[in-house]
């Protein structure tokens, strides 16, 4: 008398169109499998065609993500002047041999503001070209913890920035 197959509460077939030789397979587990198993997957079983348990290794797939890391560069404020009701102009000068600037972060004690910013770059301090036409910086801390003080810049090799 042969052994009866074990009845499982939930099962799902894995389609494999290969031959009879051993193979390494990557089988994605869908939400139905995750829902039917316990935390840590101690009740997950993989059975071959004869119903015998097959050893397996369970690894979570990793989704790539990017992270922005700011690196502070040498240089500093070379000048600042008011532009009337239009705002202020700030000149930033990079130290010699500083890598190209890929962004600015405004550090200010001010709160509850919203400003539109233009950024220009120059190698000689005379001929300016626009890098950013209309960036938004803001702080809405009066209402909630929402702010944006970063201004990303396109690829450039300028030594002086005006914004």
mmCIF file of C-alpha atoms in Angstrom:
data_model
loop_
_atom_site.group_PDB
_atom_site.id
_atom_site.type_symbol
_atom_site.label_atom_id
_atom_site.label_comp_id
_atom_site.label_asym_id
_atom_site.label_seq_id
_atom_site.Cartn_x
_atom_site.Cartn_y
_atom_site.Cartn_z
ATOM 1 C CA UNK A 1 0.000 0.000 0.000
ATOM 2 C CA UNK A 2 1.469 3.401 -1.040
ATOM 3 C CA UNK A 3 1.518 6.471 1.143
ATOM 4 C CA UNK A 4 -1.261 8.934 0.555
ATOM 5 C CA UNK A 5 -0.155 12.406 -0.580
ATOM 6 C CA UNK A 6 -0.198 15.002 2.182
ATOM 7 C CA UNK A 7 -3.097 17.440 1.881
ATOM 8 C CA UNK A 8 -1.972 21.026 2.193
ATOM 9 C CA UNK A 9 -4.239 23.937 3.005
ATOM 10 C CA UNK A 10 -2.852 25.882 0.032
ATOM 11 C CA UNK A 11 -0.793 24.787 -2.950
ATOM 12 C CA UNK A 12 0.362 26.349 -6.165
ATOM 13 C CA UNK A 13 2.011 24.597 -9.133
ATOM 14 C CA UNK A 14 5.408 25.676 -10.451
ATOM 15 C CA UNK A 15 5.728 25.256 -14.195
ATOM 16 C CA UNK A 16 9.141 24.005 -15.326
ATOM 17 C CA UNK A 17 9.596 23.137 -18.997
ATOM 18 C CA UNK A 18 13.124 21.756 -18.605
ATOM 19 C CA UNK A 19 14.319 18.180 -18.951
ATOM 20 C CA UNK A 20 14.992 15.610 -16.246
ATOM 21 C CA UNK A 21 18.361 17.050 -15.242
ATOM 22 C CA UNK A 22 18.871 19.042 -12.081
ATOM 23 C CA UNK A 23 18.505 22.787 -12.499
ATOM 24 C CA UNK A 24 18.661 25.911 -10.435
ATOM 25 C CA UNK A 25 15.357 27.788 -10.607
ATOM 26 C CA UNK A 26 14.308 31.224 -9.426
ATOM 27 C CA UNK A 27 10.636 31.124 -8.516
ATOM 28 C CA UNK A 28 8.940 34.388 -7.625
ATOM 29 C CA UNK A 29 6.443 34.114 -4.803
ATOM 30 C CA UNK A 30 3.287 36.105 -5.393
ATOM 31 C CA UNK A 31 1.008 37.798 -2.851
ATOM 32 C CA UNK A 32 -1.189 34.671 -2.612
ATOM 33 C CA UNK A 33 1.771 32.592 -1.395
ATOM 34 C CA UNK A 34 2.819 35.292 1.082
ATOM 35 C CA UNK A 35 -0.734 35.475 2.416
ATOM 36 C CA UNK A 36 -1.015 31.698 2.860
ATOM 37 C CA UNK A 37 2.258 31.272 4.792
ATOM 38 C CA UNK A 38 3.288 32.298 8.309
ATOM 39 C CA UNK A 39 5.950 34.869 9.143
ATOM 40 C CA UNK A 40 9.389 33.455 8.438
ATOM 41 C CA UNK A 41 7.833 30.861 6.053
ATOM 42 C CA UNK A 42 8.301 27.786 8.281
ATOM 43 C CA UNK A 43 5.347 26.115 6.568
ATOM 44 C CA UNK A 44 6.525 26.665 2.992
ATOM 45 C CA UNK A 45 7.314 23.400 1.169
ATOM 46 C CA UNK A 46 8.570 22.676 -2.329
ATOM 47 C CA UNK A 47 7.580 19.273 -3.707
ATOM 48 C CA UNK A 48 8.892 17.485 -6.789
ATOM 49 C CA UNK A 49 6.731 15.570 -9.293
ATOM 50 C CA UNK A 50 6.731 12.499 -7.054
ATOM 51 C CA UNK A 51 5.524 14.548 -4.060
ATOM 52 C CA UNK A 52 8.837 14.381 -2.202
ATOM 53 C CA UNK A 53 10.092 17.520 -0.454
ATOM 54 C CA UNK A 54 12.858 19.303 -2.336
ATOM 55 C CA UNK A 55 15.401 21.469 -0.498
ATOM 56 C CA UNK A 56 15.275 25.160 -1.384
ATOM 57 C CA UNK A 57 16.850 28.443 -0.459
ATOM 58 C CA UNK A 58 14.540 31.392 0.093
ATOM 59 C CA UNK A 59 16.019 34.821 -0.628
ATOM 60 C CA UNK A 60 14.205 38.123 -0.866
ATOM 61 C CA UNK A 61 14.797 39.941 -4.089
ATOM 62 C CA UNK A 62 16.387 43.341 -3.666
ATOM 63 C CA UNK A 63 15.031 46.355 -5.472
ATOM 64 C CA UNK A 64 17.698 48.868 -6.448
ATOM 65 C CA UNK A 65 17.305 52.358 -5.067
ATOM 66 C CA UNK A 66 19.308 55.521 -5.277
ATOM 67 C CA UNK A 67 20.257 57.793 -2.460
ATOM 68 C CA UNK A 68 21.362 61.388 -2.784
ATOM 69 C CA UNK A 69 24.426 62.197 -0.727
ATOM 70 C CA UNK A 70 25.466 65.815 -0.405
ATOM 71 C CA UNK A 71 29.147 66.628 -0.137
ATOM 72 C CA UNK A 72 30.118 70.040 1.119
ATOM 73 C CA UNK A 73 32.616 71.830 -1.122
ATOM 74 C CA UNK A 74 35.001 74.613 -0.301
ATOM 75 C CA UNK A 75 34.221 78.181 -1.248
ATOM 76 C CA UNK A 76 31.621 80.479 0.100
ATOM 77 C CA UNK A 77 29.599 83.601 -0.316
ATOM 78 C CA UNK A 78 31.488 86.082 -2.502
ATOM 79 C CA UNK A 79 28.823 88.761 -2.348
ATOM 80 C CA UNK A 80 25.219 89.576 -1.660
ATOM 81 C CA UNK A 81 23.029 92.491 -2.722
ATOM 82 C CA UNK A 82 19.334 93.338 -2.538
ATOM 83 C CA UNK A 83 17.304 93.397 -5.745
ATOM 84 C CA UNK A 84 14.500 95.566 -4.395
ATOM 85 C CA UNK A 85 11.162 93.803 -4.075
ATOM 86 C CA UNK A 86 12.461 91.058 -6.385
ATOM 87 C CA UNK A 87 14.629 89.532 -3.635
ATOM 88 C CA UNK A 88 18.377 89.226 -3.214
ATOM 89 C CA UNK A 89 21.308 88.162 -5.338
ATOM 90 C CA UNK A 90 23.861 85.864 -3.745
ATOM 91 C CA UNK A 91 27.247 85.170 -5.371
ATOM 92 C CA UNK A 92 28.891 81.871 -4.427
ATOM 93 C CA UNK A 93 32.483 81.178 -5.373
ATOM 94 C CA UNK A 94 33.960 77.668 -5.461
ATOM 95 C CA UNK A 95 37.524 76.989 -4.366
ATOM 96 C CA UNK A 96 40.050 76.088 -7.045
ATOM 97 C CA UNK A 97 40.025 72.367 -7.955
ATOM 98 C CA UNK A 98 36.541 71.886 -6.466
ATOM 99 C CA UNK A 99 34.468 69.281 -8.344
ATOM 100 C CA UNK A 100 31.515 70.663 -10.328
ATOM 101 C CA UNK A 101 28.574 71.692 -8.163
ATOM 102 C CA UNK A 102 25.505 69.486 -8.660
ATOM 103 C CA UNK A 103 23.216 71.356 -6.290
ATOM 104 C CA UNK A 104 22.670 73.949 -3.606
ATOM 105 C CA UNK A 105 21.036 73.638 -0.197
ATOM 106 C CA UNK A 106 19.729 76.746 1.493
ATOM 107 C CA UNK A 107 20.467 76.771 5.219
ATOM 108 C CA UNK A 108 18.447 79.462 6.949
ATOM 109 C CA UNK A 109 16.689 80.050 10.265
ATOM 110 C CA UNK A 110 13.708 81.415 8.331
ATOM 111 C CA UNK A 111 10.429 79.529 8.370
ATOM 112 C CA UNK A 112 7.137 79.771 6.504
ATOM 113 C CA UNK A 113 8.344 80.970 3.121
ATOM 114 C CA UNK A 114 8.005 80.113 -0.539
ATOM 115 C CA UNK A 115 10.412 81.519 -3.131
ATOM 116 C CA UNK A 116 11.179 80.969 -6.802
ATOM 117 C CA UNK A 117 14.908 80.866 -7.552
ATOM 118 C CA UNK A 118 17.017 81.347 -10.676
ATOM 119 C CA UNK A 119 20.620 80.118 -10.722
ATOM 120 C CA UNK A 120 23.293 81.344 -13.154
ATOM 121 C CA UNK A 121 26.857 80.123 -13.586
ATOM 122 C CA UNK A 122 30.035 81.755 -14.822
ATOM 123 C CA UNK A 123 33.664 80.754 -15.276
ATOM 124 C CA UNK A 124 34.956 84.332 -15.392
ATOM 125 C CA UNK A 125 32.405 86.289 -13.337
ATOM 126 C CA UNK A 126 31.406 88.315 -16.422
ATOM 127 C CA UNK A 127 29.603 85.993 -18.838
ATOM 128 C CA UNK A 128 26.675 84.329 -17.073
ATOM 129 C CA UNK A 129 24.580 81.454 -18.359
ATOM 130 C CA UNK A 130 21.358 80.165 -16.790
ATOM 131 C CA UNK A 131 21.597 76.820 -14.972
ATOM 132 C CA UNK A 132 18.141 76.766 -13.353
ATOM 133 C CA UNK A 133 15.285 79.009 -14.471
ATOM 134 C CA UNK A 134 12.541 78.436 -11.896
ATOM 135 C CA UNK A 135 13.341 76.328 -8.823
ATOM 136 C CA UNK A 136 11.013 76.346 -5.832
ATOM 137 C CA UNK A 137 12.325 76.498 -2.280
ATOM 138 C CA UNK A 138 9.880 76.535 0.600
ATOM 139 C CA UNK A 139 9.179 75.887 4.248
ATOM 140 C CA UNK A 140 5.608 75.295 5.398
ATOM 141 C CA UNK A 141 6.465 74.470 9.029
ATOM 142 C CA UNK A 142 3.695 76.760 10.228
ATOM 143 C CA UNK A 143 1.235 74.148 8.938
ATOM 144 C CA UNK A 144 3.199 70.878 8.811
ATOM 145 C CA UNK A 145 6.745 69.517 8.606
ATOM 146 C CA UNK A 146 7.190 70.063 4.866
ATOM 147 C CA UNK A 147 10.113 71.894 3.313
ATOM 148 C CA UNK A 148 12.409 71.913 0.302
ATOM 149 C CA UNK A 149 15.700 73.770 0.544
ATOM 150 C CA UNK A 150 17.542 71.863 -2.217
ATOM 151 C CA UNK A 151 18.146 73.179 -5.720
ATOM 152 C CA UNK A 152 19.546 70.499 -8.050
ATOM 153 C CA UNK A 153 21.830 71.819 -10.781
ATOM 154 C CA UNK A 154 22.496 70.370 -14.230
ATOM 155 C CA UNK A 155 26.018 69.269 -15.112
ATOM 156 C CA UNK A 156 28.284 72.341 -15.158
ATOM 157 C CA UNK A 157 31.893 73.363 -14.646
ATOM 158 C CA UNK A 158 31.362 76.929 -13.446
ATOM 159 C CA UNK A 159 33.434 78.453 -10.672
ATOM 160 C CA UNK A 160 30.892 81.109 -9.627
ATOM 161 C CA UNK A 161 27.166 80.771 -9.072
ATOM 162 C CA UNK A 162 24.632 83.544 -8.758
ATOM 163 C CA UNK A 163 21.157 82.933 -7.439
#
